[in-house]
PDB file of N, CA and C in Angstrom:
ATOM      1  N   MET A   1     -43.594   2.439 -14.529  1.00  0.00           N
ATOM      2  CA  MET A   1     -42.821   1.230 -14.379  1.00  0.00           C
ATOM      3  C   MET A   1     -41.454   1.375 -15.055  1.00  0.00           C
ATOM      4  N   ALA A   2     -41.411   1.937 -16.236  1.00  0.00           N
ATOM      5  CA  ALA A   2     -40.153   2.121 -16.948  1.00  0.00           C
ATOM      6  C   ALA A   2     -39.248   3.102 -16.204  1.00  0.00           C
ATOM      7  N   VAL A   3     -39.840   4.137 -15.632  1.00  0.00           N
ATOM      8  CA  VAL A   3     -39.063   5.125 -14.894  1.00  0.00           C
ATOM      9  C   VAL A   3     -38.424   4.476 -13.669  1.00  0.00           C
ATOM     10  N   THR A   4     -39.168   3.622 -12.997  1.00  0.00           N
ATOM     11  CA  THR A   4     -38.633   2.917 -11.825  1.00  0.00           C
ATOM     12  C   THR A   4     -37.444   2.049 -12.226  1.00  0.00           C
ATOM     13  N   GLY A   5     -37.539   1.366 -13.337  1.00  0.00           N
ATOM     14  CA  GLY A   5     -36.436   0.538 -13.828  1.00  0.00           C
ATOM     15  C   GLY A   5     -35.211   1.364 -14.172  1.00  0.00           C
ATOM     16  N   ILE A   6     -35.431   2.511 -14.795  1.00  0.00           N
ATOM     17  CA  ILE A   6     -34.318   3.393 -15.164  1.00  0.00           C
ATOM     18  C   ILE A   6     -33.631   3.933 -13.915  1.00  0.00           C
ATOM     19  N   VAL A   7     -34.420   4.348 -12.933  1.00  0.00           N
ATOM     20  CA  VAL A   7     -33.860   4.872 -11.687  1.00  0.00           C
ATOM     21  C   VAL A   7     -33.083   3.772 -10.955  1.00  0.00           C
ATOM     22  N   ALA A   8     -33.613   2.570 -10.914  1.00  0.00           N
ATOM     23  CA  ALA A   8     -32.932   1.453 -10.254  1.00  0.00           C
ATOM     24  C   ALA A   8     -31.627   1.129 -10.971  1.00  0.00           C
ATOM     25  N   ALA A   9     -31.641   1.122 -12.294  1.00  0.00           N
ATOM     26  CA  ALA A   9     -30.425   0.841 -13.058  1.00  0.00           C
ATOM     27  C   ALA A   9     -29.370   1.921 -12.821  1.00  0.00           C
ATOM     28  N   ALA A  10     -29.806   3.168 -12.766  1.00  0.00           N
ATOM     29  CA  ALA A  10     -28.875   4.271 -12.517  1.00  0.00           C
ATOM     30  C   ALA A  10     -28.281   4.157 -11.116  1.00  0.00           C
ATOM     31  N   ALA A  11     -29.093   3.745 -10.141  1.00  0.00           N
ATOM     32  CA  ALA A  11     -28.593   3.585  -8.771  1.00  0.00           C
ATOM     33  C   ALA A  11     -27.569   2.461  -8.694  1.00  0.00           C
ATOM     34  N   VAL A  12     -27.835   1.357  -9.362  1.00  0.00           N
ATOM     35  CA  VAL A  12     -26.895   0.235  -9.373  1.00  0.00           C
ATOM     36  C   VAL A  12     -25.592   0.637 -10.064  1.00  0.00           C
ATOM     37  N   LEU A  13     -25.691   1.348 -11.174  1.00  0.00           N
ATOM     38  CA  LEU A  13     -24.503   1.809 -11.892  1.00  0.00           C
ATOM     39  C   LEU A  13     -23.688   2.777 -11.034  1.00  0.00           C
ATOM     40  N   ALA A  14     -24.348   3.716 -10.390  1.00  0.00           N
ATOM     41  CA  ALA A  14     -23.647   4.680  -9.540  1.00  0.00           C
ATOM     42  C   ALA A  14     -22.965   3.977  -8.369  1.00  0.00           C
ATOM     43  N   SER A  15     -23.634   3.007  -7.796  1.00  0.00           N
ATOM     44  CA  SER A  15     -23.057   2.251  -6.679  1.00  0.00           C
ATOM     45  C   SER A  15     -21.816   1.471  -7.134  1.00  0.00           C
ATOM     46  N   GLY A  16     -21.913   0.848  -8.286  1.00  0.00           N
ATOM     47  CA  GLY A  16     -20.766   0.107  -8.831  1.00  0.00           C
ATOM     48  C   GLY A  16     -19.590   1.016  -9.129  1.00  0.00           C
ATOM     49  N   LEU A  17     -19.852   2.177  -9.703  1.00  0.00           N
ATOM     50  CA  LEU A  17     -18.779   3.122 -10.000  1.00  0.00           C
ATOM     51  C   LEU A  17     -18.139   3.658  -8.719  1.00  0.00           C
ATOM     52  N   ALA A  18     -18.932   3.858  -7.683  1.00  0.00           N
ATOM     53  CA  ALA A  18     -18.395   4.323  -6.404  1.00  0.00           C
ATOM     54  C   ALA A  18     -17.483   3.269  -5.794  1.00  0.00           C
ATOM     55  N   MET A  19     -17.862   2.003  -5.901  1.00  0.00           N
ATOM     56  CA  MET A  19     -17.011   0.937  -5.363  1.00  0.00           C
ATOM     57  C   MET A  19     -15.706   0.823  -6.136  1.00  0.00           C
ATOM     58  N   VAL A  20     -15.767   0.945  -7.447  1.00  0.00           N
ATOM     59  CA  VAL A  20     -14.548   0.888  -8.267  1.00  0.00           C
ATOM     60  C   VAL A  20     -13.642   2.070  -7.942  1.00  0.00           C
ATOM     61  N   GLY A  21     -14.229   3.244  -7.794  1.00  0.00           N
ATOM     62  CA  GLY A  21     -13.438   4.423  -7.429  1.00  0.00           C
ATOM     63  C   GLY A  21     -12.795   4.270  -6.068  1.00  0.00           C
ATOM     64  N   GLY A  22     -13.524   3.728  -5.117  1.00  0.00           N
ATOM     65  CA  GLY A  22     -12.977   3.496  -3.783  1.00  0.00           C
ATOM     66  C   GLY A  22     -11.832   2.496  -3.804  1.00  0.00           C
ATOM     67  N   ALA A  23     -11.965   1.463  -4.627  1.00  0.00           N
ATOM     68  CA  ALA A  23     -10.897   0.466  -4.742  1.00  0.00           C
ATOM     69  C   ALA A  23      -9.651   1.083  -5.376  1.00  0.00           C
ATOM     70  N   ALA A  24      -9.839   1.966  -6.345  1.00  0.00           N
ATOM     71  CA  ALA A  24      -8.698   2.619  -6.987  1.00  0.00           C
ATOM     72  C   ALA A  24      -7.960   3.515  -5.989  1.00  0.00           C
ATOM     73  N   VAL A  25      -8.697   4.245  -5.188  1.00  0.00           N
ATOM     74  CA  VAL A  25      -8.086   5.106  -4.171  1.00  0.00           C
ATOM     75  C   VAL A  25      -7.333   4.257  -3.147  1.00  0.00           C
ATOM     76  N   ALA A  26      -7.958   3.174  -2.705  1.00  0.00           N
ATOM     77  CA  ALA A  26      -7.315   2.283  -1.725  1.00  0.00           C
ATOM     78  C   ALA A  26      -6.044   1.661  -2.311  1.00  0.00           C
ATOM     79  N   GLY A  27      -6.066   1.313  -3.582  1.00  0.00           N
ATOM     80  CA  GLY A  27      -4.882   0.750  -4.231  1.00  0.00           C
ATOM     81  C   GLY A  27      -3.736   1.748  -4.287  1.00  0.00           C
ATOM     82  N   GLN A  28      -4.049   2.996  -4.596  1.00  0.00           N
ATOM     83  CA  GLN A  28      -3.012   4.026  -4.631  1.00  0.00           C
ATOM     84  C   GLN A  28      -2.459   4.293  -3.231  1.00  0.00           C
ATOM     85  N   ARG A  29      -3.337   4.257  -2.243  1.00  0.00           N
ATOM     86  CA  ARG A  29      -2.900   4.449  -0.855  1.00  0.00           C
ATOM     87  C   ARG A  29      -1.970   3.307  -0.429  1.00  0.00           C
ATOM     88  N   LEU A  30      -2.300   2.100  -0.825  1.00  0.00           N
ATOM     89  CA  LEU A  30      -1.465   0.944  -0.492  1.00  0.00           C
ATOM     90  C   LEU A  30      -0.113   1.027  -1.199  1.00  0.00           C
ATOM     91  N   ALA A  31      -0.111   1.457  -2.448  1.00  0.00           N
ATOM     92  CA  ALA A  31       1.154   1.633  -3.175  1.00  0.00           C
ATOM     93  C   ALA A  31       2.007   2.710  -2.514  1.00  0.00           C
ATOM     94  N   SER A  32       1.375   3.765  -2.035  1.00  0.00           N
ATOM     95  CA  SER A  32       2.110   4.817  -1.321  1.00  0.00           C
ATOM     96  C   SER A  32       2.694   4.287  -0.020  1.00  0.00           C
ATOM     97  N   ALA A  33       1.947   3.425   0.671  1.00  0.00           N
ATOM     98  CA  ALA A  33       2.450   2.824   1.908  1.00  0.00           C
ATOM     99  C   ALA A  33       3.681   1.977   1.629  1.00  0.00           C
ATOM    100  N   ALA A  34       3.650   1.218   0.546  1.00  0.00           N
ATOM    101  CA  ALA A  34       4.800   0.385   0.178  1.00  0.00           C
ATOM    102  C   ALA A  34       6.004   1.260  -0.171  1.00  0.00           C
ATOM    103  N   ASP A  35       5.789   2.307  -0.957  1.00  0.00           N
ATOM    104  CA  ASP A  35       6.885   3.202  -1.341  1.00  0.00           C
ATOM    105  C   ASP A  35       7.508   3.873  -0.119  1.00  0.00           C
ATOM    106  N   ALA A  36       6.651   4.426   0.729  1.00  0.00           N
ATOM    107  CA  ALA A  36       7.156   5.135   1.908  1.00  0.00           C
ATOM    108  C   ALA A  36       7.859   4.179   2.869  1.00  0.00           C
ATOM    109  N   GLY A  37       7.319   2.990   3.030  1.00  0.00           N
ATOM    110  CA  GLY A  37       7.953   2.003   3.899  1.00  0.00           C
ATOM    111  C   GLY A  37       9.315   1.570   3.385  1.00  0.00           C
ATOM    112  N   ALA A  38       9.409   1.348   2.083  1.00  0.00           N
ATOM    113  CA  ALA A  38      10.690   0.953   1.491  1.00  0.00           C
ATOM    114  C   ALA A  38      11.715   2.069   1.634  1.00  0.00           C
ATOM    115  N   LEU A  39      11.291   3.302   1.437  1.00  0.00           N
ATOM    116  CA  LEU A  39      12.213   4.431   1.602  1.00  0.00           C
ATOM    117  C   LEU A  39      12.690   4.543   3.051  1.00  0.00           C
ATOM    118  N   ALA A  40      11.777   4.358   3.994  1.00  0.00           N
ATOM    119  CA  ALA A  40      12.151   4.424   5.413  1.00  0.00           C
ATOM    120  C   ALA A  40      13.142   3.320   5.762  1.00  0.00           C
ATOM    121  N   ALA A  41      12.891   2.117   5.254  1.00  0.00           N
ATOM    122  CA  ALA A  41      13.801   1.003   5.525  1.00  0.00           C
ATOM    123  C   ALA A  41      15.179   1.254   4.909  1.00  0.00           C
ATOM    124  N   ALA A  42      15.205   1.756   3.686  1.00  0.00           N
ATOM    125  CA  ALA A  42      16.484   2.036   3.028  1.00  0.00           C
ATOM    126  C   ALA A  42      17.236   3.149   3.754  1.00  0.00           C
ATOM    127  N   ASP A  43      16.521   4.167   4.209  1.00  0.00           N
ATOM    128  CA  ASP A  43      17.172   5.242   4.965  1.00  0.00           C
ATOM    129  C   ASP A  43      17.755   4.721   6.268  1.00  0.00           C
ATOM    130  N   ALA A  44      17.023   3.855   6.954  1.00  0.00           N
ATOM    131  CA  ALA A  44      17.530   3.284   8.202  1.00  0.00           C
ATOM    132  C   ALA A  44      18.731   2.374   7.939  1.00  0.00           C
ATOM    133  N   ALA A  45      18.697   1.635   6.840  1.00  0.00           N
ATOM    134  CA  ALA A  45      19.812   0.749   6.502  1.00  0.00           C
ATOM    135  C   ALA A  45      21.082   1.546   6.190  1.00  0.00           C
ATOM    136  N   SER A  46      20.908   2.718   5.593  1.00  0.00           N
ATOM    137  CA  SER A  46      22.069   3.543   5.251  1.00  0.00           C
ATOM    138  C   SER A  46      22.564   4.377   6.420  1.00  0.00           C
ATOM    139  N   GLY A  47      21.780   4.449   7.487  1.00  0.00           N
ATOM    140  CA  GLY A  47      22.158   5.260   8.637  1.00  0.00           C
ATOM    141  C   GLY A  47      21.673   6.689   8.559  1.00  0.00           C
ATOM    142  N   ALA A  48      20.903   7.008   7.524  1.00  0.00           N
ATOM    143  CA  ALA A  48      20.379   8.372   7.379  1.00  0.00           C
ATOM    144  C   ALA A  48      19.384   8.709   8.489  1.00  0.00           C
ATOM    145  N   ILE A  49      18.665   7.703   8.977  1.00  0.00           N
ATOM    146  CA  ILE A  49      17.772   7.871  10.120  1.00  0.00           C
ATOM    147  C   ILE A  49      18.046   6.732  11.095  1.00  0.00           C
ATOM    148  N   PRO A  50      17.825   6.965  12.378  1.00  0.00           N
ATOM    149  CA  PRO A  50      18.092   5.895  13.346  1.00  0.00           C
ATOM    150  C   PRO A  50      16.995   4.834  13.329  1.00  0.00           C
ATOM    151  N   GLY A  51      17.343   3.638  13.754  1.00  0.00           N
ATOM    152  CA  GLY A  51      16.352   2.581  13.894  1.00  0.00           C
ATOM    153  C   GLY A  51      16.675   1.347  13.083  1.00  0.00           C
ATOM    154  N   VAL A  52      15.867   0.321  13.331  1.00  0.00           N
ATOM    155  CA  VAL A  52      15.978  -0.945  12.608  1.00  0.00           C
ATOM    156  C   VAL A  52      15.166  -0.813  11.315  1.00  0.00           C
ATOM    157  N   PRO A  53      15.747  -1.114  10.166  1.00  0.00           N
ATOM    158  CA  PRO A  53      15.065  -0.865   8.885  1.00  0.00           C
ATOM    159  C   PRO A  53      13.651  -1.434   8.782  1.00  0.00           C
ATOM    160  N   CYS A  54      13.469  -2.705   9.086  1.00  0.00           N
ATOM    161  CA  CYS A  54      12.135  -3.295   8.917  1.00  0.00           C
ATOM    162  C   CYS A  54      11.130  -2.757   9.930  1.00  0.00           C
ATOM    163  N   GLU A  55      11.617  -2.388  11.117  1.00  0.00           N
ATOM    164  CA  GLU A  55      10.723  -1.759  12.089  1.00  0.00           C
ATOM    165  C   GLU A  55      10.287  -0.385  11.613  1.00  0.00           C
ATOM    166  N   ARG A  56      11.203   0.352  11.007  1.00  0.00           N
ATOM    167  CA  ARG A  56      10.858   1.661  10.440  1.00  0.00           C
ATOM    168  C   ARG A  56       9.829   1.513   9.315  1.00  0.00           C
ATOM    169  N   ALA A  57      10.035   0.502   8.476  1.00  0.00           N
ATOM    170  CA  ALA A  57       9.088   0.260   7.380  1.00  0.00           C
ATOM    171  C   ALA A  57       7.698  -0.046   7.931  1.00  0.00           C
ATOM    172  N   ALA A  58       7.617  -0.870   8.962  1.00  0.00           N
ATOM    173  CA  ALA A  58       6.327  -1.217   9.563  1.00  0.00           C
ATOM    174  C   ALA A  58       5.666  -0.004  10.198  1.00  0.00           C
ATOM    175  N   GLU A  59       6.474   0.838  10.822  1.00  0.00           N
ATOM    176  CA  GLU A  59       5.942   2.051  11.454  1.00  0.00           C
ATOM    177  C   GLU A  59       5.334   2.991  10.407  1.00  0.00           C
ATOM    178  N   VAL A  60       6.064   3.201   9.326  1.00  0.00           N
ATOM    179  CA  VAL A  60       5.586   4.110   8.283  1.00  0.00           C
ATOM    180  C   VAL A  60       4.376   3.520   7.557  1.00  0.00           C
ATOM    181  N   ALA A  61       4.433   2.244   7.207  1.00  0.00           N
ATOM    182  CA  ALA A  61       3.297   1.609   6.512  1.00  0.00           C
ATOM    183  C   ALA A  61       2.060   1.606   7.391  1.00  0.00           C
ATOM    184  N   GLY A  62       2.247   1.476   8.692  1.00  0.00           N
ATOM    185  CA  GLY A  62       1.114   1.496   9.615  1.00  0.00           C
ATOM    186  C   GLY A  62       0.363   2.808   9.604  1.00  0.00           C
ATOM    187  N   THR A  63       1.051   3.913   9.326  1.00  0.00           N
ATOM    188  CA  THR A  63       0.361   5.201   9.261  1.00  0.00           C
ATOM    189  C   THR A  63      -0.605   5.258   8.078  1.00  0.00           C
ATOM    190  N   PHE A  64      -0.403   4.390   7.096  1.00  0.00           N
ATOM    191  CA  PHE A  64      -1.302   4.306   5.947  1.00  0.00           C
ATOM    192  C   PHE A  64      -2.373   3.240   6.155  1.00  0.00           C
ATOM    193  N   GLY A  65      -2.324   2.553   7.283  1.00  0.00           N
ATOM    194  CA  GLY A  65      -3.277   1.478   7.550  1.00  0.00           C
ATOM    195  C   GLY A  65      -2.872   0.158   6.922  1.00  0.00           C
ATOM    196  N   ALA A  66      -1.603   0.023   6.592  1.00  0.00           N
ATOM    197  CA  ALA A  66      -1.104  -1.202   5.962  1.00  0.00           C
ATOM    198  C   ALA A  66      -0.220  -1.974   6.939  1.00  0.00           C
ATOM    199  N   THR A  67      -0.046  -3.248   6.646  1.00  0.00           N
ATOM    200  CA  THR A  67       0.796  -4.128   7.446  1.00  0.00           C
ATOM    201  C   THR A  67       1.927  -4.657   6.574  1.00  0.00           C
ATOM    202  N   VAL A  68       3.148  -4.651   7.096  1.00  0.00           N
ATOM    203  CA  VAL A  68       4.285  -5.189   6.340  1.00  0.00           C
ATOM    204  C   VAL A  68       4.244  -6.709   6.429  1.00  0.00           C
ATOM    205  N   GLU A  69       4.155  -7.346   5.281  1.00  0.00           N
ATOM    206  CA  GLU A  69       4.162  -8.812   5.209  1.00  0.00           C
ATOM    207  C   GLU A  69       5.570  -9.353   5.044  1.00  0.00           C
ATOM    208  N   ASP A  70       6.398  -8.638   4.282  1.00  0.00           N
ATOM    209  CA  ASP A  70       7.749  -9.103   4.005  1.00  0.00           C
ATOM    210  C   ASP A  70       8.670  -7.898   3.921  1.00  0.00           C
ATOM    211  N   CYS A  71       9.842  -8.022   4.509  1.00  0.00           N
ATOM    212  CA  CYS A  71      10.837  -6.951   4.476  1.00  0.00           C
ATOM    213  C   CYS A  71      12.194  -7.613   4.296  1.00  0.00           C
ATOM    214  N   ARG A  72      12.879  -7.248   3.221  1.00  0.00           N
ATOM    215  CA  ARG A  72      14.188  -7.836   2.932  1.00  0.00           C
ATOM    216  C   ARG A  72      15.190  -6.733   2.636  1.00  0.00           C
ATOM    217  N   LEU A  73      16.386  -6.942   3.130  1.00  0.00           N
ATOM    218  CA  LEU A  73      17.476  -6.010   2.875  1.00  0.00           C
ATOM    219  C   LEU A  73      18.575  -6.728   2.113  1.00  0.00           C
ATOM    220  N   ASP A  74      19.046  -6.076   1.072  1.00  0.00           N
ATOM    221  CA  ASP A  74      20.187  -6.568   0.313  1.00  0.00           C
ATOM    222  C   ASP A  74      21.192  -5.421   0.293  1.00  0.00           C
ATOM    223  N   GLY A  75      22.036  -5.390   1.306  1.00  0.00           N
ATOM    224  CA  GLY A  75      22.925  -4.239   1.466  1.00  0.00           C
ATOM    225  C   GLY A  75      22.108  -3.034   1.881  1.00  0.00           C
ATOM    226  N   LEU A  76      22.113  -2.012   1.047  1.00  0.00           N
ATOM    227  CA  LEU A  76      21.344  -0.803   1.338  1.00  0.00           C
ATOM    228  C   LEU A  76      20.022  -0.761   0.587  1.00  0.00           C
ATOM    229  N   ILE A  77      19.698  -1.822  -0.123  1.00  0.00           N
ATOM    230  CA  ILE A  77      18.450  -1.875  -0.896  1.00  0.00           C
ATOM    231  C   ILE A  77      17.388  -2.609  -0.078  1.00  0.00           C
ATOM    232  N   ALA A  78      16.265  -1.943   0.136  1.00  0.00           N
ATOM    233  CA  ALA A  78      15.154  -2.513   0.906  1.00  0.00           C
ATOM    234  C   ALA A  78      14.010  -2.852  -0.032  1.00  0.00           C
ATOM    235  N   THR A  79      13.453  -4.033   0.125  1.00  0.00           N
ATOM    236  CA  THR A  79      12.276  -4.460  -0.625  1.00  0.00           C
ATOM    237  C   THR A  79      11.226  -4.886   0.385  1.00  0.00           C
ATOM    238  N   ILE A  80      10.052  -4.260   0.313  1.00  0.00           N
ATOM    239  CA  ILE A  80       8.991  -4.621   1.247  1.00  0.00           C
ATOM    240  C   ILE A  80       7.699  -4.923   0.507  1.00  0.00           C
ATOM    241  N   THR A  81       6.883  -5.735   1.135  1.00  0.00           N
ATOM    242  CA  THR A  81       5.539  -6.038   0.654  1.00  0.00           C
ATOM    243  C   THR A  81       4.577  -5.689   1.776  1.00  0.00           C
ATOM    244  N   VAL A  82       3.560  -4.922   1.442  1.00  0.00           N
ATOM    245  CA  VAL A  82       2.555  -4.531   2.433  1.00  0.00           C
ATOM    246  C   VAL A  82       1.199  -5.061   2.000  1.00  0.00           C
ATOM    247  N   SER A  83       0.293  -5.166   2.969  1.00  0.00           N
ATOM    248  CA  SER A  83      -1.062  -5.608   2.658  1.00  0.00           C
ATOM    249  C   SER A  83      -2.051  -4.821   3.503  1.00  0.00           C
ATOM    250  N   ALA A  84      -3.284  -4.804   3.026  1.00  0.00           N
ATOM    251  CA  ALA A  84      -4.383  -4.165   3.753  1.00  0.00           C
ATOM    252  C   ALA A  84      -5.667  -4.874   3.357  1.00  0.00           C
ATOM    253  N   GLN A  85      -6.585  -4.910   4.266  1.00  0.00           N
ATOM    254  CA  GLN A  85      -7.881  -5.536   4.024  1.00  0.00           C
ATOM    255  C   GLN A  85      -8.808  -4.512   3.378  1.00  0.00           C
ATOM    256  N   LEU A  86      -9.315  -4.818   2.204  1.00  0.00           N
ATOM    257  CA  LEU A  86     -10.260  -3.959   1.500  1.00  0.00           C
ATOM    258  C   LEU A  86     -11.573  -4.722   1.369  1.00  0.00           C
ATOM    259  N   GLY A  87     -12.407  -4.580   2.373  1.00  0.00           N
ATOM    260  CA  GLY A  87     -13.640  -5.354   2.396  1.00  0.00           C
ATOM    261  C   GLY A  87     -13.289  -6.820   2.559  1.00  0.00           C
ATOM    262  N   PRO A  88     -13.811  -7.670   1.680  1.00  0.00           N
ATOM    263  CA  PRO A  88     -13.516  -9.100   1.798  1.00  0.00           C
ATOM    264  C   PRO A  88     -12.196  -9.509   1.134  1.00  0.00           C
ATOM    265  N   VAL A  89     -11.489  -8.556   0.542  1.00  0.00           N
ATOM    266  CA  VAL A  89     -10.288  -8.853  -0.236  1.00  0.00           C
ATOM    267  C   VAL A  89      -9.049  -8.312   0.480  1.00  0.00           C
ATOM    268  N   THR A  90      -7.969  -9.078   0.455  1.00  0.00           N
ATOM    269  CA  THR A  90      -6.686  -8.608   0.956  1.00  0.00           C
ATOM    270  C   THR A  90      -5.867  -8.133  -0.236  1.00  0.00           C
ATOM    271  N   ALA A  91      -5.522  -6.850  -0.226  1.00  0.00           N
ATOM    272  CA  ALA A  91      -4.737  -6.277  -1.309  1.00  0.00           C
ATOM    273  C   ALA A  91      -3.279  -6.194  -0.881  1.00  0.00           C
ATOM    274  N   ARG A  92      -2.370  -6.349  -1.834  1.00  0.00           N
ATOM    275  CA  ARG A  92      -0.935  -6.307  -1.562  1.00  0.00           C
ATOM    276  C   ARG A  92      -0.242  -5.361  -2.544  1.00  0.00           C
ATOM    277  N   ALA A  93       0.857  -4.760  -2.069  1.00  0.00           N
ATOM    278  CA  ALA A  93       1.685  -3.935  -2.921  1.00  0.00           C
ATOM    279  C   ALA A  93       3.130  -4.114  -2.473  1.00  0.00           C
ATOM    280  N   ALA A  94       4.049  -3.979  -3.392  1.00  0.00           N
ATOM    281  CA  ALA A  94       5.478  -4.124  -3.075  1.00  0.00           C
ATOM    282  C   ALA A  94       6.232  -2.921  -3.621  1.00  0.00           C
ATOM    283  N   ALA A  95       7.346  -2.618  -2.963  1.00  0.00           N
ATOM    284  CA  ALA A  95       8.202  -1.512  -3.410  1.00  0.00           C
ATOM    285  C   ALA A  95       9.636  -1.812  -3.038  1.00  0.00           C
ATOM    286  N   ARG A  96      10.539  -1.170  -3.745  1.00  0.00           N
ATOM    287  CA  ARG A  96      11.963  -1.347  -3.522  1.00  0.00           C
ATOM    288  C   ARG A  96      12.613   0.037  -3.513  1.00  0.00           C
ATOM    289  N   ALA A  97      13.533   0.251  -2.597  1.00  0.00           N
ATOM    290  CA  ALA A  97      14.219   1.545  -2.505  1.00  0.00           C
ATOM    291  C   ALA A  97      15.664   1.321  -2.078  1.00  0.00           C
ATOM    292  N   GLY A  98      16.513   2.221  -2.490  1.00  0.00           N
ATOM    293  CA  GLY A  98      17.918   2.163  -2.132  1.00  0.00           C
ATOM    294  C   GLY A  98      18.687   3.229  -2.874  1.00  0.00           C
ATOM    295  N   PRO A  99      19.995   3.212  -2.747  1.00  0.00           N
ATOM    296  CA  PRO A  99      20.799   4.203  -3.441  1.00  0.00           C
ATOM    297  C   PRO A  99      20.756   3.972  -4.951  1.00  0.00           C
ATOM    298  N   PRO A 100      21.024   5.015  -5.706  1.00  0.00           N
ATOM    299  CA  PRO A 100      21.036   4.840  -7.164  1.00  0.00           C
ATOM    300  C   PRO A 100      22.181   3.922  -7.594  1.00  0.00           C
ATOM    301  N   PRO A 101      21.986   3.259  -8.717  1.00  0.00           N
ATOM    302  CA  PRO A 101      23.042   2.336  -9.184  1.00  0.00           C
ATOM    303  C   PRO A 101      24.304   3.055  -9.602  1.00  0.00           C
TER     304      PRO A 101
END
């Protein structure tokens, strides 16, 4: 009986740690989507690449499985917010990119 309890507790702990690890990976992936999208938008705004900045950001973020919720341009500085569904939770990340000050 004690062995069964120990095995069950270990299984629950391992399952919880796997979910936390998966959430951490998904969070880093979402942050990467925001960074890459902001860089793409800033490059398009500066003319370094062709296209409409916010459309470029959405295209790049989509490759990460994220959706652009907000895209703003202030001159050559792009700020975007992306989101993705992680199970029952909607996670968000934001990034800003542009020329150096």
